[in-house]
PDB file of C-alpha atoms in Angstrom:
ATOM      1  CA  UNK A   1      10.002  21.579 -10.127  1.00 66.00           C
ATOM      2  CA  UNK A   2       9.313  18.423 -12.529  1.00 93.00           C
ATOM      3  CA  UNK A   3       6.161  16.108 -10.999  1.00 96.00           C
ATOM      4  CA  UNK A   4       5.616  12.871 -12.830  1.00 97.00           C
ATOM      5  CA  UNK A   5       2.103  11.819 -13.579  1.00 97.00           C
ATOM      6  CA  UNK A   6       0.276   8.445 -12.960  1.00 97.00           C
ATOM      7  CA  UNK A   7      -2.949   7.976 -14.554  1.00 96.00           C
ATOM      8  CA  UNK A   8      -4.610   4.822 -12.717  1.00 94.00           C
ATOM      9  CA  UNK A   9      -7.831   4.007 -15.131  1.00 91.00           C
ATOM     10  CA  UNK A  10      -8.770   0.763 -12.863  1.00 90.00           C
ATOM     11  CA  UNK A  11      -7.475  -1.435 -10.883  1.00 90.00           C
ATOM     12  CA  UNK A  12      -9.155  -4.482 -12.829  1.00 85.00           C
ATOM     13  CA  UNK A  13      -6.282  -6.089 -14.232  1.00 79.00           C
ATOM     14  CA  UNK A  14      -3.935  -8.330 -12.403  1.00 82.00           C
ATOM     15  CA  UNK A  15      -1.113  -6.308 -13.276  1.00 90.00           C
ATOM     16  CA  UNK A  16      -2.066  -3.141 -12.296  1.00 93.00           C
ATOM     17  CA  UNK A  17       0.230  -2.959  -9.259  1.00 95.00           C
ATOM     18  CA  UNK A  18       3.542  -3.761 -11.037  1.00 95.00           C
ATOM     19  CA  UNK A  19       2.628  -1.272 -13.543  1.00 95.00           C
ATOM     20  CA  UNK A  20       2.070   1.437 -11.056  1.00 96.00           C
ATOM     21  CA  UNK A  21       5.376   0.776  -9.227  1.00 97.00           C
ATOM     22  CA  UNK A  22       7.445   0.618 -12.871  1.00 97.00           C
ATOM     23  CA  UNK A  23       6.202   3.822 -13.707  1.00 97.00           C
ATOM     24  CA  UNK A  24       6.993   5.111  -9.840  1.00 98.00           C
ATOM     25  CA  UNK A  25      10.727   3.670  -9.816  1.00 98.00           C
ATOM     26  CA  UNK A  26      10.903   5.172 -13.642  1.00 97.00           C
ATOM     27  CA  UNK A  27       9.945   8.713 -12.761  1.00 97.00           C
ATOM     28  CA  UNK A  28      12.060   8.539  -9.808  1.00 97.00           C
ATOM     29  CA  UNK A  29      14.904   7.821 -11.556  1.00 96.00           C
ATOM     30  CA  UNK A  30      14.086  10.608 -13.871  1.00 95.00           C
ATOM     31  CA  UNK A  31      14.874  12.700 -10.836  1.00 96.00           C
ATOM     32  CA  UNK A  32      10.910  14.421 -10.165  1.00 97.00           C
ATOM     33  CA  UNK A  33      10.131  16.139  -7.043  1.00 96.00           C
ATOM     34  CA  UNK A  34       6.835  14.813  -6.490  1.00 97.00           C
ATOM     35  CA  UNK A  35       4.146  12.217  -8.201  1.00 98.00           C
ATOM     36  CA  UNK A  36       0.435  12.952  -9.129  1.00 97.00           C
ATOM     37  CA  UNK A  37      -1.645   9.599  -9.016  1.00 97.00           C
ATOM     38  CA  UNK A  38      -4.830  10.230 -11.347  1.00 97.00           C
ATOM     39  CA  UNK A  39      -7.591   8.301 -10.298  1.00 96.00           C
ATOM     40  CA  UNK A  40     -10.493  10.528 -11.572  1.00 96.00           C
ATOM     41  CA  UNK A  41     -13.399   8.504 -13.011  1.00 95.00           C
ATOM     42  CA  UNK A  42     -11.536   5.279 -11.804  1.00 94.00           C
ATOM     43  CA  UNK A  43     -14.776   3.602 -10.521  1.00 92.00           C
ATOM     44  CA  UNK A  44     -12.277   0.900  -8.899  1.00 90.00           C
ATOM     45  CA  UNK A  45     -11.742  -3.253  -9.380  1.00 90.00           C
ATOM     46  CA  UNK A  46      -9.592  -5.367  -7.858  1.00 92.00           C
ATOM     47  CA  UNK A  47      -9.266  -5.174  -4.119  1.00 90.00           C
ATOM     48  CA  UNK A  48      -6.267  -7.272  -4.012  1.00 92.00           C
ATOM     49  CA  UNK A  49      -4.820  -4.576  -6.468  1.00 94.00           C
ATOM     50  CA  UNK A  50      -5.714  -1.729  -4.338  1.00 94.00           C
ATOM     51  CA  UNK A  51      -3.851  -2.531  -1.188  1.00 95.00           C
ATOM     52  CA  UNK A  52      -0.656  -3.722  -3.461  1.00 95.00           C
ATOM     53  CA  UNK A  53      -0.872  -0.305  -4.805  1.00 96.00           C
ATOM     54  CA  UNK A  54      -1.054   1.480  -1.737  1.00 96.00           C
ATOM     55  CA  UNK A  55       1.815  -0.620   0.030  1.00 97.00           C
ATOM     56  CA  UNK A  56       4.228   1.260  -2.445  1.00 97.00           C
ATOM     57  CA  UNK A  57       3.167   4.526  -1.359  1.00 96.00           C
ATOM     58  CA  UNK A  58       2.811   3.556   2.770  1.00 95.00           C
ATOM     59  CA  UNK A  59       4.930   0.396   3.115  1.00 97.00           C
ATOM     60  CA  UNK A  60       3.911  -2.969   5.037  1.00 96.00           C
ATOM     61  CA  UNK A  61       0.908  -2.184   7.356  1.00 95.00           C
ATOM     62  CA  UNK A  62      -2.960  -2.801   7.357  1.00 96.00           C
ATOM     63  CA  UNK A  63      -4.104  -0.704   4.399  1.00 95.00           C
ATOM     64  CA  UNK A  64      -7.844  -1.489   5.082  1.00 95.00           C
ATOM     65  CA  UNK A  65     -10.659  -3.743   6.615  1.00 91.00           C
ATOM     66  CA  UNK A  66     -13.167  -5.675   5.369  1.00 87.00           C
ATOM     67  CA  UNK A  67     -16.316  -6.919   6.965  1.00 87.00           C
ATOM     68  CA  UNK A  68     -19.042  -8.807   5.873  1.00 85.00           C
ATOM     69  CA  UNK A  69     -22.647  -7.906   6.116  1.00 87.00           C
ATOM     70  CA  UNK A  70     -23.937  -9.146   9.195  1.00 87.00           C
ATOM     71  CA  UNK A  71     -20.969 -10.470  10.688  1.00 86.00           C
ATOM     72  CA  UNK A  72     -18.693  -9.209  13.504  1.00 86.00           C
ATOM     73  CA  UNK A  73     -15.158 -10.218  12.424  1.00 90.00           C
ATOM     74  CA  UNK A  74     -13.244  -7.675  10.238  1.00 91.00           C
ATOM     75  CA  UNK A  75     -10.390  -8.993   7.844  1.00 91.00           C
ATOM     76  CA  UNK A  76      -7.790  -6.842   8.257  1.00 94.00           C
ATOM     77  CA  UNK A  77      -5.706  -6.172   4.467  1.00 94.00           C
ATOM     78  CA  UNK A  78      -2.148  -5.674   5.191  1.00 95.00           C
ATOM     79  CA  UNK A  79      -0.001  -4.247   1.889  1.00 95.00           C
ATOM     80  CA  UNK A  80       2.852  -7.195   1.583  1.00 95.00           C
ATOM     81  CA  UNK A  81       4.638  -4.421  -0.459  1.00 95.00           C
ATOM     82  CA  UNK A  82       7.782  -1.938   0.824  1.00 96.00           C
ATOM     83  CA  UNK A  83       7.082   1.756   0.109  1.00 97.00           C
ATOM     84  CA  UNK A  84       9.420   2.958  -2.908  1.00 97.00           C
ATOM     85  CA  UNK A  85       7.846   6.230  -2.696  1.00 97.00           C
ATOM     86  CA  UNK A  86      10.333   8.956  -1.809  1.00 95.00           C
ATOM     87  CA  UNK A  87       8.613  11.870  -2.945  1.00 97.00           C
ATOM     88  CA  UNK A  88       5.990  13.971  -2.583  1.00 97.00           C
ATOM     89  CA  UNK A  89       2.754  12.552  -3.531  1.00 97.00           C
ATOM     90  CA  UNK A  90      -0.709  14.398  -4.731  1.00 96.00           C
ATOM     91  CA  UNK A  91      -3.811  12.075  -5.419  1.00 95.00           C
ATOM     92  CA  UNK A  92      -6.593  13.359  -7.719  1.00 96.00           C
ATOM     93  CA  UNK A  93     -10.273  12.081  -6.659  1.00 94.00           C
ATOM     94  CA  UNK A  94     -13.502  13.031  -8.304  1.00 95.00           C
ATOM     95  CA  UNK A  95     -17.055  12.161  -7.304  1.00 95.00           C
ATOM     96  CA  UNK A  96     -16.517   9.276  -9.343  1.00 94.00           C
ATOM     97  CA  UNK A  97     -13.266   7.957  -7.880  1.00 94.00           C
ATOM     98  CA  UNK A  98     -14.621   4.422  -5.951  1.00 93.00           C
ATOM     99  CA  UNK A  99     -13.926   1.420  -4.258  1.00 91.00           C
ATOM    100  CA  UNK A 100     -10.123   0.406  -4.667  1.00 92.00           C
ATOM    101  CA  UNK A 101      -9.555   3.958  -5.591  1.00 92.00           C
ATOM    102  CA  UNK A 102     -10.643   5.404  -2.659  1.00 90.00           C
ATOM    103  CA  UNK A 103      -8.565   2.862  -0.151  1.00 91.00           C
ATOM    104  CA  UNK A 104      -5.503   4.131  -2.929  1.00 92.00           C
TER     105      UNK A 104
END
């Protein structure tokens, strides 16, 4: 079995998203059976990024909810993004694996 590997460092730059779905459509076409997304030590960033990122691997749907500190309404996040996962998919977590990265 061949398994490509994603290694997801943050999520703080704006670009993050289309990176992680180049490198999913180019393993893919490489033919791999499954995809590990590293996100060890990735201590998180941009929200925004986070739910794009997820979208690819669950499709359009509410990835998460936010809500404020004191107040009752929740934002709902819904990934704008179609999944173009069709593999098998492993994510690897550590204790320092936060925010963005664990909504990913």
């Amino acid at each position: 079995n061949k398994f490509g590997h994603i290694d997801l460092a943050s999520f703080d730059a704006q670009n993050a998203c289309k990176t992680v779905r180049d490198a999913i459509l180019d393993l893919q076409s490489r033919g791999v059976s499954g995809i590990i997304i590293d996100v060890r030590g990735n201590g998180g960033g941009l929200l925004s990024e986070g739910v794009c990122i997820t979208g690819l691997f669950v499709g359009r749907k509410p990835v998460v909810y936010a809500q404020s500190l004191g107040r009752q309404e929740k934002e709902v996040l819904d990934s704008r993004e179609e999944k173009i996962v069709r593999v098998p998919v492993v994510a690897l977590l550590d204790a320092r694996s936060a925010s963005a990265s664990e909504i990913l």
